[in-house]
CSV table of C-alpha atoms in Angstrom, one decimal:
chain,number,residue,atom,x,y,z
A,1,PRO,CA,0.0,0.0,0.0
A,2,PHE,CA,1.0,3.5,-0.5
A,3,LEU,CA,0.0,6.9,0.5
A,4,ASN,CA,0.7,10.3,-1.1
A,5,SER,CA,1.1,12.9,1.6
A,6,LEU,CA,-0.6,16.2,1.3
A,7,GLY,CA,1.4,18.8,-0.6
A,8,LEU,CA,2.7,16.5,-3.3
A,9,LYS,CA,1.0,17.9,-6.3
A,10,GLY,CA,1.7,18.8,-9.9
A,11,PRO,CA,5.0,17.4,-11.2
A,12,SER,CA,5.7,15.4,-8.0
A,13,GLU,CA,2.5,13.6,-8.1
A,14,LYS,CA,2.7,13.0,-11.8
A,15,ALA,CA,6.3,11.5,-11.2
A,16,ILE,CA,4.9,9.2,-8.4
A,17,GLU,CA,2.0,8.0,-10.6
A,18,GLY,CA,4.2,7.4,-13.5
A,19,ALA,CA,6.7,5.5,-11.4
A,20,ILE,CA,4.2,3.3,-9.8
A,21,LYS,CA,2.8,2.6,-13.3
A,22,GLU,CA,6.3,1.7,-14.5
A,23,TRP,CA,6.9,-0.9,-11.8
A,24,GLN,CA,3.4,-2.4,-12.3
A,25,GLN,CA,3.9,-2.7,-16.1
A,26,LYS,CA,7.4,-4.3,-15.8
A,27,THR,CA,7.2,-6.4,-12.7
A,28,CYS,CA,4.8,-8.4,-10.7
A,29,ILE,CA,4.7,-5.7,-8.0
A,30,ARG,CA,1.4,-4.1,-7.3
A,31,PHE,CA,0.6,-0.9,-5.5
A,32,VAL,CA,-2.7,-0.1,-3.9
A,33,PRO,CA,-3.8,3.1,-2.0
A,34,ARG,CA,-3.4,2.7,1.7
A,35,THR,CA,-6.6,2.2,3.7
A,36,ASP,CA,-5.7,0.9,7.1
A,37,GLN,CA,-2.8,-1.3,6.5
A,38,LYS,CA,-0.1,-1.4,9.0
A,39,ASP,CA,2.8,-1.4,6.6
A,40,TYR,CA,2.9,1.1,3.7
A,41,VAL,CA,5.1,3.4,1.6
A,42,GLN,CA,4.5,7.2,2.3
A,43,PHE,CA,5.7,9.6,-0.2
A,44,PHE,CA,6.4,13.0,1.2
A,45,ASP,CA,7.9,16.4,0.3
A,46,GLY,CA,11.4,16.2,1.6
A,47,GLY,CA,12.3,19.8,0.6
A,48,PHE,CA,16.0,20.3,0.5
A,49,SER,CA,16.8,16.7,2.1
A,50,LYS,CA,16.4,15.6,-1.7
A,51,CYS,CA,15.4,12.1,-2.8
A,52,TRP,CA,15.7,9.0,-0.5
A,53,SER,CA,14.4,5.8,0.8
A,54,TYR,CA,15.2,3.2,3.4
A,55,VAL,CA,16.4,-0.1,1.6
A,56,GLY,CA,13.8,-2.8,2.0
A,57,ARG,CA,10.7,-3.3,4.1
A,58,ILE,CA,11.3,-1.7,7.5
A,59,GLY,CA,7.8,-2.1,8.8
A,60,GLY,CA,5.1,0.5,9.6
A,61,MET,CA,5.3,3.7,7.6
A,62,GLN,CA,8.2,3.6,4.9
A,63,LYS,CA,9.1,7.1,3.8
A,64,ILE,CA,10.1,8.0,0.3
A,65,SER,CA,11.5,11.6,0.1
A,66,ILE,CA,10.4,13.5,-3.0
A,67,GLY,CA,12.4,16.5,-2.3
A,68,PHE,CA,13.8,19.3,-4.5
A,69,GLY,CA,15.0,18.0,-7.7
A,70,CYS,CA,13.3,14.7,-7.5
A,71,PHE,CA,10.3,15.6,-9.6
A,72,THR,CA,11.1,13.1,-12.6
A,73,GLN,CA,9.6,9.6,-12.9
A,74,GLY,CA,13.0,8.1,-13.3
A,75,VAL,CA,14.2,9.4,-9.9
A,76,VAL,CA,10.9,8.2,-8.1
A,77,VAL,CA,11.4,4.8,-9.9
A,78,HIS,CA,14.8,4.7,-8.3
A,79,GLU,CA,13.7,5.5,-4.8
A,80,ILE,CA,10.8,3.0,-5.1
A,81,GLY,CA,13.5,0.4,-6.0
A,82,HIS,CA,15.2,1.2,-2.7
A,83,ALA,CA,12.0,0.7,-0.8
A,84,LEU,CA,11.4,-2.6,-2.6
A,85,GLY,CA,14.8,-3.9,-1.4
A,86,PHE,CA,17.3,-2.8,-4.1
A,87,TYR,CA,20.6,-1.2,-3.2
A,88,HIS,CA,22.7,0.7,-5.7
A,89,GLU,CA,24.1,-1.5,-8.5
A,90,GLN,CA,27.6,0.0,-7.8
A,91,SER,CA,27.3,-1.5,-4.3
A,92,ARG,CA,27.2,-5.1,-5.4
A,93,PRO,CA,30.0,-7.4,-4.1
A,94,ASP,CA,31.3,-8.1,-7.7
A,95,ARG,CA,31.3,-4.4,-8.6
A,96,ASP,CA,35.1,-4.2,-8.8
A,97,ASN,CA,34.9,-6.4,-11.9
A,98,TYR,CA,32.9,-3.7,-13.8
A,99,VAL,CA,33.6,-0.4,-12.2
A,100,GLU,CA,36.3,1.5,-10.3
A,101,ILE,CA,35.3,3.8,-7.5
A,102,VAL,CA,37.4,7.0,-7.3
A,103,TRP,CA,37.3,7.6,-3.6
A,104,SER,CA,39.4,10.8,-3.7
A,105,ASN,CA,36.9,12.5,-5.8
A,106,ILE,CA,33.8,11.8,-3.7
A,107,LYS,CA,32.5,14.3,-1.1
A,108,GLU,CA,33.2,12.9,2.3
A,109,GLU,CA,29.6,13.0,3.4
A,110,ASN,CA,28.5,11.0,0.5
A,111,LYS,CA,31.1,8.2,0.6
A,112,HIS,CA,28.6,5.9,2.2
A,113,ASN,CA,26.7,5.8,-1.1
A,114,PHE,CA,29.5,4.0,-2.7
A,115,GLU,CA,30.1,1.3,-0.1
A,116,LYS,CA,30.4,-2.3,-1.4
A,117,TYR,CA,28.2,-4.8,0.4
A,118,ASN,CA,29.0,-8.5,0.7
A,119,HIS,CA,26.7,-11.4,-0.6
A,120,GLY,CA,24.8,-11.6,2.7
A,121,VAL,CA,23.5,-8.1,2.1
A,122,ILE,CA,23.2,-8.0,-1.7
A,123,ASP,CA,21.9,-11.2,-3.6
A,124,SER,CA,21.9,-10.4,-7.3
A,125,LEU,CA,20.1,-13.7,-7.8
A,126,GLY,CA,22.4,-14.5,-10.8
A,127,VAL,CA,21.4,-11.4,-12.7
A,128,PRO,CA,24.5,-10.0,-14.4
A,129,TYR,CA,26.0,-6.5,-13.5
A,130,ASP,CA,23.8,-3.9,-15.1
A,131,TYR,CA,25.4,-0.7,-16.2
A,132,GLY,CA,22.1,0.4,-17.5
A,133,SER,CA,20.3,-0.1,-14.2
A,134,ILE,CA,18.2,2.7,-12.9
A,135,MET,CA,19.8,1.9,-9.5
A,136,HIS,CA,23.3,2.8,-11.0
A,137,TYR,CA,24.9,6.2,-10.1
A,138,GLY,CA,26.3,8.2,-12.9
A,139,LYS,CA,30.1,8.7,-13.4
A,140,ARG,CA,30.1,12.1,-11.7
A,141,ASP,CA,27.5,11.7,-8.9
A,142,PHE,CA,28.5,13.1,-5.6
A,143,ALA,CA,31.9,14.4,-7.0
A,144,LYS,CA,33.7,17.3,-5.0
A,145,TRP,CA,33.8,19.1,-8.5
A,146,PRO,CA,31.5,18.9,-11.4
A,147,TRP,CA,34.3,17.7,-13.7
A,148,GLN,CA,35.5,14.9,-11.6
A,149,THR,CA,34.7,11.2,-12.2
A,150,THR,CA,33.6,9.2,-9.2
A,151,ILE,CA,32.9,6.0,-11.0
A,152,LYS,CA,35.0,4.7,-13.9
A,153,VAL,CA,33.5,2.0,-16.1
A,154,LYS,CA,35.7,-0.9,-17.0
A,155,LYS,CA,33.7,-1.7,-20.3
A,156,SER,CA,34.5,0.4,-23.2
A,157,GLY,CA,31.5,2.4,-24.2
A,158,ALA,CA,29.3,1.5,-21.1
A,159,SER,CA,27.1,4.4,-19.9
A,160,ILE,CA,25.9,4.6,-16.3
A,161,GLY,CA,23.5,6.7,-14.3
A,162,GLN,CA,20.3,6.7,-16.5
A,163,ARG,CA,17.3,7.8,-14.8
A,164,SER,CA,14.6,7.3,-17.5
A,165,HIS,CA,13.4,3.8,-17.0
A,166,LEU,CA,13.8,0.4,-15.4
A,167,SER,CA,16.2,-1.6,-17.5
A,168,ALA,CA,15.3,-5.2,-18.4
A,169,LEU,CA,17.7,-6.5,-15.9
A,170,ASP,CA,16.0,-4.3,-13.2
A,171,ALA,CA,12.7,-5.9,-13.9
A,172,LYS,CA,14.1,-9.4,-14.2
A,173,GLN,CA,15.9,-9.1,-10.9
A,174,MET,CA,12.9,-7.6,-9.0
A,175,ASN,CA,10.7,-10.4,-10.3
A,176,LEU,CA,13.1,-13.1,-9.2
A,177,PHE,CA,13.5,-11.2,-5.9
A,178,TYR,CA,9.7,-11.4,-5.3
A,179,ASN,CA,9.6,-14.9,-6.7
A,180,CYS,CA,7.0,-14.0,-9.3
A,181,LYS,CA,5.5,-16.9,-10.9
A,182,THR,CA,4.0,-15.2,-13.9
A,183,LYS,CA,6.1,-13.5,-16.6
A,184,VAL,CA,5.2,-9.9,-17.0
């Protein structure tokens, strides 16, 4: 279940509706408006705290911040991905085979976003590393200076950081994660 807090209108509301629709079209995940369910996702205006969500089901009210700069469908798809259990793609245990994190270029307060987790935290369920994942940061995200690279790709020509749509591998992994029986 989900609840759109008061105050999220216009572009924010459209982004939320579009993001929910995309998850429902490409996966077995279904969202219903909240009535009296104990566990639910609550979208709220995070103001300058930007865009964020806890990873995975935490129980009770699960907040998704749609703050300043988060008014696009792709960003909301990304944040819903966190609420559904996805970490950032560049946090996978096997990430060093695909990307190099340039720690010296990352703002100190954002380094936690680039942590690598072990297999006990992230299980990719056999889905290959996805440069095109909506959960992957871009090559300059959280850089100290706008021209600095924070993530170098090891595959020639690979592009990272798209925020337009779920990739085919995002959808596949989510369907495996939730043990979907039917193909979407």
